[in-house]
Short mmCIF file of C-alpha atoms in Angstrom, two decimals:
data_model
loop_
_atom_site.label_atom_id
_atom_site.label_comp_id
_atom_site.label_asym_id
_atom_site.label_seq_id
_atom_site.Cartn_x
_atom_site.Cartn_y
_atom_site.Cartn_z
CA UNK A 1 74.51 -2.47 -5.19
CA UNK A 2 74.20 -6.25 -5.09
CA UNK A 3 76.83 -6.73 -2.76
CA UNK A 4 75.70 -4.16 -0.09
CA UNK A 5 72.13 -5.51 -0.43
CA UNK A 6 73.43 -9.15 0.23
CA UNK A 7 75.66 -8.17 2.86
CA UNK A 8 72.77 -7.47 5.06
CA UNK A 9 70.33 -10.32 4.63
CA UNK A 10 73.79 -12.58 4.82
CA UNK A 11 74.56 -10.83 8.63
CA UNK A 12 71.02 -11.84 9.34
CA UNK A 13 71.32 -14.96 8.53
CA UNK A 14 74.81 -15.29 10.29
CA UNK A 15 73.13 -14.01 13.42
CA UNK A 16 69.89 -16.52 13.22
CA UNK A 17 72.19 -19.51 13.00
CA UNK A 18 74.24 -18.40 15.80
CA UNK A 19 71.43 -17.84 17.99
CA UNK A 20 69.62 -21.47 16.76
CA UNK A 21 73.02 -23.10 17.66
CA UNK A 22 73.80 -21.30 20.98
CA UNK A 23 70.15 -21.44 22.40
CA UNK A 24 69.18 -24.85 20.70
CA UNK A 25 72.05 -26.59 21.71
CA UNK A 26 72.06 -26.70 25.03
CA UNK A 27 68.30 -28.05 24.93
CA UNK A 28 69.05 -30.93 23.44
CA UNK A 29 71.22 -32.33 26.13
CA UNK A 30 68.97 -31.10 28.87
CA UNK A 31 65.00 -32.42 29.83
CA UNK A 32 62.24 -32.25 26.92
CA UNK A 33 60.68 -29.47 28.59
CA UNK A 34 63.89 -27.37 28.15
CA UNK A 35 62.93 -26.98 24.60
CA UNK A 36 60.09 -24.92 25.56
CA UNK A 37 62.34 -22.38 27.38
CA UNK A 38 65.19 -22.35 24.47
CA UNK A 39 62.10 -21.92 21.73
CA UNK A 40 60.73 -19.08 23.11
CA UNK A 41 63.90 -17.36 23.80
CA UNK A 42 64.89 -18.27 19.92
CA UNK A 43 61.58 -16.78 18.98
CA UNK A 44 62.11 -13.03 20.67
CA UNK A 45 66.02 -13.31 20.02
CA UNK A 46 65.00 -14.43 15.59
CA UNK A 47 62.48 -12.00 15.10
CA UNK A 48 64.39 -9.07 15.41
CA UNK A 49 67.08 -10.32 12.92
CA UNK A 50 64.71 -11.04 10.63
CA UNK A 51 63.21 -9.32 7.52
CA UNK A 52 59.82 -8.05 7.82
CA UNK A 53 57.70 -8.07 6.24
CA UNK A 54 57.25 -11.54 5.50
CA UNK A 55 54.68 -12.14 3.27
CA UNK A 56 51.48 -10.34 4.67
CA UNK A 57 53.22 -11.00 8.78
CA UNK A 58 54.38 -7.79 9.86
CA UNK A 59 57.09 -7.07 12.23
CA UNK A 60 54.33 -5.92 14.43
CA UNK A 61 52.42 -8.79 14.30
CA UNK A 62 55.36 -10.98 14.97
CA UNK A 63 56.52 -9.40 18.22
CA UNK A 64 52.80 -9.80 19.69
CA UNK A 65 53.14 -13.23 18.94
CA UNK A 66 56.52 -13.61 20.40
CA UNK A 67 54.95 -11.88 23.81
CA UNK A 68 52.28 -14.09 23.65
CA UNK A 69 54.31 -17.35 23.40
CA UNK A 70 56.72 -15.59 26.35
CA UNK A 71 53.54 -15.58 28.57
CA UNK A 72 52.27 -18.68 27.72
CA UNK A 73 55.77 -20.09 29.05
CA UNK A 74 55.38 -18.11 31.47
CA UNK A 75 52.51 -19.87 32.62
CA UNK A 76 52.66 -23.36 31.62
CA UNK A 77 56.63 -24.04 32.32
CA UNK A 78 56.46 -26.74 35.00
CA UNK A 79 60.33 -27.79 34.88
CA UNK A 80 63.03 -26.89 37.00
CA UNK A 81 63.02 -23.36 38.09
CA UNK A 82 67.23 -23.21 37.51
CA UNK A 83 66.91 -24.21 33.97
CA UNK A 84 64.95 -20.84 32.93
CA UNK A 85 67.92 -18.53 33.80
CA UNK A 86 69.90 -20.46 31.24
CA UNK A 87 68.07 -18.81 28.56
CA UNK A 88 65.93 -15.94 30.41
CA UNK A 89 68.81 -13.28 29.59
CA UNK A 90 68.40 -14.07 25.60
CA UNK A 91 65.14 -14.01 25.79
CA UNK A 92 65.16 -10.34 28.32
CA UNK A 93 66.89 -8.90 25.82
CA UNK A 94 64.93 -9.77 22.57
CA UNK A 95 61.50 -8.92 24.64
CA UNK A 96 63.37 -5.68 25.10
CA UNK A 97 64.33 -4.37 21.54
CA UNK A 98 60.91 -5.44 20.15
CA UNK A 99 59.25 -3.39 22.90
CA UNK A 100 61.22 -0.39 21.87
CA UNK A 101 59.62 -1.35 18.13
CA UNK A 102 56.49 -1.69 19.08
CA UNK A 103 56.30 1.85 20.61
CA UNK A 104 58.22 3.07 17.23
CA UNK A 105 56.06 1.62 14.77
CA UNK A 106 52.80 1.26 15.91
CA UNK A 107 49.57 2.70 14.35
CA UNK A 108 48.14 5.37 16.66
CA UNK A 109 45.33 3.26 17.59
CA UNK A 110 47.42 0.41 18.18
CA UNK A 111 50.25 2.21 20.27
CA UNK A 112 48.61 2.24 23.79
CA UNK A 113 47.64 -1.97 23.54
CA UNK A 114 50.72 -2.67 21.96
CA UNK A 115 52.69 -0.92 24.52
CA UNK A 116 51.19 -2.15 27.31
CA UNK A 117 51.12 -5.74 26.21
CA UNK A 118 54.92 -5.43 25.37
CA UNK A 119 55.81 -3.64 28.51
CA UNK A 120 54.04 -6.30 30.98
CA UNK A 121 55.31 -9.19 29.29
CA UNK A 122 58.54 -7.93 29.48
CA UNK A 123 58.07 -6.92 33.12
CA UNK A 124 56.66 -10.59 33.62
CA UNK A 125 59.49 -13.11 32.14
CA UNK A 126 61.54 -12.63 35.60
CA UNK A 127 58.52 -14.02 37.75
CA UNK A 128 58.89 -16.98 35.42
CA UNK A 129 61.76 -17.91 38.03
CA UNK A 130 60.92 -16.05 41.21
CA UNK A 131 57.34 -17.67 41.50
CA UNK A 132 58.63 -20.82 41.33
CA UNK A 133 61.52 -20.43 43.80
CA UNK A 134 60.18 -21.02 47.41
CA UNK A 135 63.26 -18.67 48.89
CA UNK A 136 62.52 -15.66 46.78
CA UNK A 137 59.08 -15.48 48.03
CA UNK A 138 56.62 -12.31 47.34
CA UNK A 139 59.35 -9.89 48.21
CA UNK A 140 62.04 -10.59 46.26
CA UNK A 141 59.11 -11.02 42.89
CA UNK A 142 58.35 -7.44 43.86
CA UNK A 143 62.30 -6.41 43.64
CA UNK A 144 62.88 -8.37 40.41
CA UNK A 145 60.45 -6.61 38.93
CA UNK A 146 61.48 -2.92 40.14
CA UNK A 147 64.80 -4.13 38.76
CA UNK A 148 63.51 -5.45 35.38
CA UNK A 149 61.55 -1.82 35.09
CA UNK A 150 64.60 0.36 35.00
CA UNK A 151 65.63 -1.76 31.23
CA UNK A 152 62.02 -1.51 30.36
CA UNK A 153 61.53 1.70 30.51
CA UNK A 154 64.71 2.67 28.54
CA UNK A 155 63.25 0.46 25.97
CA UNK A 156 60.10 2.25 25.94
CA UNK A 157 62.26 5.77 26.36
CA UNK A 158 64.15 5.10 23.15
CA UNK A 159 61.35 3.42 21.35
CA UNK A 160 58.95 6.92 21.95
CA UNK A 161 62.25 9.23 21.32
CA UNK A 162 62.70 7.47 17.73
CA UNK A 163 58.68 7.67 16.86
CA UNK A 164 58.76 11.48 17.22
CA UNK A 165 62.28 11.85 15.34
CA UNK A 166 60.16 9.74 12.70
CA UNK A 167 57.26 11.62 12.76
CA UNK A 168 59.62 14.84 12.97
CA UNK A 169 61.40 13.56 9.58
CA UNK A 170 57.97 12.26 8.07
CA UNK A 171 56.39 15.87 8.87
CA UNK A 172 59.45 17.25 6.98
CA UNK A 173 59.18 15.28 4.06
CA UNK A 174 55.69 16.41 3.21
CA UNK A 175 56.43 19.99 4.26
CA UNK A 176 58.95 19.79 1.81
CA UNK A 177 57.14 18.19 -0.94
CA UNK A 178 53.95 20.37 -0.32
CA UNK A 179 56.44 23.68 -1.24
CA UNK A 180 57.93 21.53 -4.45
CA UNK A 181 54.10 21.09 -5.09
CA UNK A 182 53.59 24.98 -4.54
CA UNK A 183 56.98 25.85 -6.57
CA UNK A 184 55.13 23.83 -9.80
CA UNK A 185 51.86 25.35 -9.46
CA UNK A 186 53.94 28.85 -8.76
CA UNK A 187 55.96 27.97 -12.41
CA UNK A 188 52.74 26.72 -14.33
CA UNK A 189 50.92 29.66 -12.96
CA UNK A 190 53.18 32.30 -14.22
CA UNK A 191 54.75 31.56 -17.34
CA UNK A 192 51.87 28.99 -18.81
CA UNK A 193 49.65 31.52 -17.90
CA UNK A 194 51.64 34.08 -19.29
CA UNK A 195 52.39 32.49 -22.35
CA UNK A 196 48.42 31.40 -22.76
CA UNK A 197 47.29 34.97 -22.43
CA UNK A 198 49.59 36.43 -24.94
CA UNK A 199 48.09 33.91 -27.33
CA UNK A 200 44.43 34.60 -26.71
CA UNK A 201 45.48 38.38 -27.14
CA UNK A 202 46.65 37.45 -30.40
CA UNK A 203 43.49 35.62 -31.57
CA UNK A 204 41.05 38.31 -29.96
CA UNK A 205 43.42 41.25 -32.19
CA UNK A 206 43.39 38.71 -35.17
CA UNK A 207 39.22 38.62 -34.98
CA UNK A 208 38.96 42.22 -34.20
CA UNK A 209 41.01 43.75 -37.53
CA UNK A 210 41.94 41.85 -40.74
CA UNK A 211 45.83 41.16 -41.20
CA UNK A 212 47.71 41.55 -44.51
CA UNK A 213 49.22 38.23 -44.91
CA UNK A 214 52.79 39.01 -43.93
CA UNK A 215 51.04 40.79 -40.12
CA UNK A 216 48.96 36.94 -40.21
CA UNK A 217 52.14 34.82 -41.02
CA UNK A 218 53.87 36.98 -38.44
CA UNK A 219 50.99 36.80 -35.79
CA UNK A 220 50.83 32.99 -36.21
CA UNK A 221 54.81 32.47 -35.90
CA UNK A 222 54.34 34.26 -32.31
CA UNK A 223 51.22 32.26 -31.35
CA UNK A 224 53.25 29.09 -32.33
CA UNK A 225 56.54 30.42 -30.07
CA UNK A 226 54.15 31.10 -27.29
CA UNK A 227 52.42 27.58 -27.05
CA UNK A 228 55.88 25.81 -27.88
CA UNK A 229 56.70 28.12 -24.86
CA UNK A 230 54.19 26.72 -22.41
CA UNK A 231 54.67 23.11 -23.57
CA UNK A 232 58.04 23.79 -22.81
CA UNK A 233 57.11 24.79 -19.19
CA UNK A 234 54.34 22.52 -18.53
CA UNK A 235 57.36 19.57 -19.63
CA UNK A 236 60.07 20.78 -17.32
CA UNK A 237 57.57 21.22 -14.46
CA UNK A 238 55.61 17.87 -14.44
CA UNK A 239 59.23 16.16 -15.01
CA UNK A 240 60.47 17.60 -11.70
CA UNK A 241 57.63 16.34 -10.40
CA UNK A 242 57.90 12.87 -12.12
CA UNK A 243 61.84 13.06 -10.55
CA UNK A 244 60.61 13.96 -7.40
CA UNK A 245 58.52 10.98 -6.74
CA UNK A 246 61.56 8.71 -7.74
CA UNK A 247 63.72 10.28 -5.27
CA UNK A 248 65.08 7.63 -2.61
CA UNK A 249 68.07 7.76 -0.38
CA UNK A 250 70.55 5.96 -1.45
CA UNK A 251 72.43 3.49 0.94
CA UNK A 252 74.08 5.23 2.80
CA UNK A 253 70.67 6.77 4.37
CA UNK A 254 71.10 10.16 2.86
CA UNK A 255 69.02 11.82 0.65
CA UNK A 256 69.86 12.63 -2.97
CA UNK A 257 69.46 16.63 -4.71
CA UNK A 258 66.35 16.80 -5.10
CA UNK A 259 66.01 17.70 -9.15
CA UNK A 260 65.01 21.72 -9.72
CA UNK A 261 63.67 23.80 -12.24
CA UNK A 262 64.82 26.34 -14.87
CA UNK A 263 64.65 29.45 -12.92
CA UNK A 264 64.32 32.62 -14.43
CA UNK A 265 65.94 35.87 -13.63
CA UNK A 266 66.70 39.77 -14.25
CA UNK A 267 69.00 38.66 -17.14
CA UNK A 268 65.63 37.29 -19.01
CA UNK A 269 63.48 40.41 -18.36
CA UNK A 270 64.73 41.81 -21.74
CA UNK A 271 63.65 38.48 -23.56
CA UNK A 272 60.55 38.53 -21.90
CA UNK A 273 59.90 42.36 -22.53
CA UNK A 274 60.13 42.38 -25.57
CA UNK A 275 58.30 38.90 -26.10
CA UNK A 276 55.32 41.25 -24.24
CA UNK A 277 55.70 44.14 -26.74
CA UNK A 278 55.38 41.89 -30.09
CA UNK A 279 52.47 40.33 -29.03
CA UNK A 280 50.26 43.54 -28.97
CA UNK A 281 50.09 47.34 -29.40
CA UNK A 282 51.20 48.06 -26.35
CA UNK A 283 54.25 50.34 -26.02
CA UNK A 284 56.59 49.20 -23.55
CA UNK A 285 59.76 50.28 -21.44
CA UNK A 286 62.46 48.94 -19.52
CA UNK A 287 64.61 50.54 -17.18
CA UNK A 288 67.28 47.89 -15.97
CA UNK A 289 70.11 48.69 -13.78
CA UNK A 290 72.64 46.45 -15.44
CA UNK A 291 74.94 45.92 -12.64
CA UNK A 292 72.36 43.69 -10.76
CA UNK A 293 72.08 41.07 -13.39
CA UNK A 294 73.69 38.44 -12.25
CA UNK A 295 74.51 40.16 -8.92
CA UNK A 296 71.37 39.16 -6.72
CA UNK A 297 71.05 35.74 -4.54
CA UNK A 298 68.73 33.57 -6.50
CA UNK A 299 65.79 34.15 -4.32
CA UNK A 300 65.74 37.33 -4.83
CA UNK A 301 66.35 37.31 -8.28
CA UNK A 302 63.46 35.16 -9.04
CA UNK A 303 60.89 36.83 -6.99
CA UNK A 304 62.04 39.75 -8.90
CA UNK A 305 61.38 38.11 -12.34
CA UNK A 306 58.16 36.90 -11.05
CA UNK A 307 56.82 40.31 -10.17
CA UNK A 308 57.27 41.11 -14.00
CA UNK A 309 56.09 38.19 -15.68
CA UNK A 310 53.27 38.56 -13.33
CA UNK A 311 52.43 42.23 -13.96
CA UNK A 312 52.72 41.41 -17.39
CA UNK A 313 50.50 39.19 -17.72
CA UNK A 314 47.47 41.10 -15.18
CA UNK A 315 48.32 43.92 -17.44
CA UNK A 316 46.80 41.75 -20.72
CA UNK A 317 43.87 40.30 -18.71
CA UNK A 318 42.89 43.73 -17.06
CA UNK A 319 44.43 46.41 -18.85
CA UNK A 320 43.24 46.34 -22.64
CA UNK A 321 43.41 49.77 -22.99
CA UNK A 322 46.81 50.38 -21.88
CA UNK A 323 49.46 52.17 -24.36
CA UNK A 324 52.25 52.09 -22.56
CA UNK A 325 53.56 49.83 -19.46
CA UNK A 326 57.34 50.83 -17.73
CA UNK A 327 59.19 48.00 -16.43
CA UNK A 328 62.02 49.62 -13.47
CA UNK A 329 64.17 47.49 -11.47
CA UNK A 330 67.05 49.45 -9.76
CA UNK A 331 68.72 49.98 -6.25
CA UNK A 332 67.13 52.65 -3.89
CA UNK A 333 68.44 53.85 -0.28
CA UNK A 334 71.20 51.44 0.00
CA UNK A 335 70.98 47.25 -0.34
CA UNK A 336 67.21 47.78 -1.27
CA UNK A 337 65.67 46.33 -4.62
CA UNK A 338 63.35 48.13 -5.86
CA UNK A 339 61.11 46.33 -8.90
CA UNK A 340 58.16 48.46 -10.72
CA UNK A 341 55.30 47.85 -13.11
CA UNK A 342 53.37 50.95 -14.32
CA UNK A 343 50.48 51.37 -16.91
CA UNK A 344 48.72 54.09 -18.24
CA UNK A 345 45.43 51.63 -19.27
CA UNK A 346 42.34 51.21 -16.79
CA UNK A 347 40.57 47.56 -15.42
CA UNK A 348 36.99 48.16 -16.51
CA UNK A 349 37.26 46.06 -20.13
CA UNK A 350 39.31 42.78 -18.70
CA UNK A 351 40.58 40.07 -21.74
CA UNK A 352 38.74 37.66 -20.64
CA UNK A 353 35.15 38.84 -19.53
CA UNK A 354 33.49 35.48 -18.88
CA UNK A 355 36.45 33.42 -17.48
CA UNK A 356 36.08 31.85 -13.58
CA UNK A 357 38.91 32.35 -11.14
CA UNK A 358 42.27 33.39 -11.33
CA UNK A 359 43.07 36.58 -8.81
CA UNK A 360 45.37 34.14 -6.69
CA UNK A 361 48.81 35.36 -8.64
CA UNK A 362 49.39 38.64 -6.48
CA UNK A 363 48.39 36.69 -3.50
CA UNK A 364 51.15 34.39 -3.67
CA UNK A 365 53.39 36.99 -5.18
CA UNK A 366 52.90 39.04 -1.81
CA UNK A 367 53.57 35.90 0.42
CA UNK A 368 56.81 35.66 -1.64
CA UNK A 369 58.15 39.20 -0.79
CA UNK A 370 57.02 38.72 2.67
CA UNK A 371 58.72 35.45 3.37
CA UNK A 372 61.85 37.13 1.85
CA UNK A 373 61.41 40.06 4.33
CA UNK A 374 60.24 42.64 1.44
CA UNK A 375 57.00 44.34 0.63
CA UNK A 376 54.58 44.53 -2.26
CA UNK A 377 52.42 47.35 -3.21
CA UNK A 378 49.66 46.94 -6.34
CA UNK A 379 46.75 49.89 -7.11
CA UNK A 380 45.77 53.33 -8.80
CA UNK A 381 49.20 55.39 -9.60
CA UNK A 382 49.39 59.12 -11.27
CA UNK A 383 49.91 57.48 -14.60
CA UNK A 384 47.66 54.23 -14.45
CA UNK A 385 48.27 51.23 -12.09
CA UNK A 386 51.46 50.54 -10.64
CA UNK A 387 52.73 47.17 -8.95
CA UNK A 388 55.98 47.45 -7.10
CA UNK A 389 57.81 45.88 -4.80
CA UNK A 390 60.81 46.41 -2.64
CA UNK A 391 63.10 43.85 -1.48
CA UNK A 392 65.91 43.67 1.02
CA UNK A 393 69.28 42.24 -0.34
CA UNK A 394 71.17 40.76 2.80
CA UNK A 395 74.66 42.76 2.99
CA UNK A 396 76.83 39.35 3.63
CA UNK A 397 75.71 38.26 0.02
CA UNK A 398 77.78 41.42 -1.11
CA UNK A 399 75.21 41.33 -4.11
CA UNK A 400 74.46 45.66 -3.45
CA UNK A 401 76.54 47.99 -2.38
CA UNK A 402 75.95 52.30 -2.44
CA UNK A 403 76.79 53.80 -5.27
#
């Protein structure tokens, strides 16, 4: 890493000395006022090369300057009028790559004057010879600058083309790091949640009818499994997060993996079934087709997982009375996933009475089976209430097939 840092910053310096030899020397053996004309061409032919920022001087602030100084030549040159092509060309072509920065990396508010200044002074640095020529008079000002506006307005072309890819790129990195944020919230949301809500089940069953001492050992050992749970969770999620914010590409202007969560699956819904039946009276089924464990794209097989866990967990906060819930995942008409929670309990005596907001889970849950081209269905059924949801396996993935 040291070397490929220092190679940079030692072509920089390379280039600076070149251009302080090449434009400085032939100066020195010409008229004092030649110095003026091979310093301002040094200045817009340095700046580029150089670092920025420098100190509090941006690179922004240093290119003004540079058109400033151009102008003020411009202006106040009263040498020969041969001498300034000896250095005009450097000096053209400097004034053009920081005009194509200015229009890349200006502040919104400062992209019109910024422009503008950059794109005149450019346009101006060949009247710096023309005006002072007798023979070219008005007319051939005019055509040096109609000439001169063709490079300009390339410069300003590929400066504006490299601002949007920016703010293209820039718009993608926080529409990426938005859905990480929404993935995190998605992960504490349903297994935190979950986990919390089996606990306060526990407590409210603990207060509600005395335990012999081998049901309280037994109850606490599950209350303890369930928070070390969550922690758990909570842990892997905020150190994504942590991960995430230390992601930088690396030097070869690419960016590395960016670092992922444990995701869950149909291969955990037994764990997680039976994690659901322990912690309360409630009797509960599972009807897993076994040949789509492992089978289904990873998408899909989390959305699938989340339905559950969700379900699961809405069935504890609104379902107290509920004896028995039926867990179904299994393949209907074709490459079609079909995922079901049923129970037999009602919503009028909710876990927690008195507790603010929540209700967002089955939104999101329905925004996932849409995005994924599926559907979800939650309300009254025969036997209870019923959440299901059906999702479309592509065929390509060769995950489903008719049986």
């Amino acid at each position: 890493m040291t070397t490929s840092s220092a190679a940079p910053g030692l072509r920089r310096s390379l280039g600076i000395g070149a251009a302080v030899v090449c434009l400085g020397s032939p100066a020195l053996l010409g008229p004092a006022v030649a110095l003026l004309l091979a310093a301002s061409a040094l200045l817009a032919v340095s700046v580029p090369l150089l670092r920025w920022p420098w100190g509090r001087i941006t690179e922004n602030t240093a290119a003004l300057v540079v058109m400033a100084v151009s102008l003020l030549v411009d202006i106040a040159y009263i040498g020969k009028q041969g001498l300034t092509l000896l250095w005009m060309p450097f000096e053209f072509g400097g004034l053009l790559i920081l005009t194509g920065r200015l229009i890349r990396r200006s502040q919104p508010r400062h992209l019109l004057p910024a422009g503008l200044a950059a794109t005149l002074t450019t346009l101006a640095l060949p009247l710096r010879f023309t005006l002072r020529n007798p023979e070219s008079g008005t007319a051939g000002s005019v055509i040096m600058v109609l000439v001169t506006l063709v490079p300009v307005a390339c410069a300003v072309g590929v400066g504006s083309y490299l601002r949007s890819t920016d703010s293209r790129r820039q718009q993608a990195v926080l529409q990426a790091r938005r859905e990480q944020r929404l993935h995190m919230a998605r992960v504490l949301h349903d297994f935190v949640a979950h986990e919390i809500t089996g606990m306060v089940l526990e407590v409210q069953a603990a207060q509600e009818s005395a335990y012999d001492p081998e049901q309280h050992q037994a109850m606490l050992a599950r209350v303890e499994e369930a928070g070390i749970r969550a922690l758990d969770s909570m842990d892997r999620t905020l150190q994504s997060l942590r991960e995430a914010e230390d992601v930088r590409e690396d030097a070869h202007g690419q960016e590395p993996t960016q670092p992922s969560t444990r995701v869950y699956g149909l291969a955990d819904l037994p764990d997680l079934v039976r994690r659901f039946a322990e912690s309360g009276s409630v009797t509960t089924e599972l009807n897993l087709d076994e040949e789509l464990v492992g089978a289904l794209p990873r998408e899909i097989d989390e959305t699938a997982h989340a339905l559950v866990l969700e379900s699961l967990t809405n069935v504890r906060r609104h379902a107290a009375s509920a004896h028995l819930v039926t867990v179904t995942v299994e393949q209907v008409s074709g490459a079609v996933l079909q995922v079901s929670v049923t129970n037999d309990g009602s919503s009028d005596k909710p876990l927690l009475p008195d507790r603010k907001g929540g209700g967002t889970g089955l939104v999101g849950l329905d925004e996932r089976f849409r995005f994924l081209g599926g559907a979800l269905t939650a309300g009254p059924s025969a036997d209870g209430w019923r959440v299901m949801g059906t999702l479309s396996v592509p065929s390509p993935a060769g995950t489903l097939t008719d049986h």
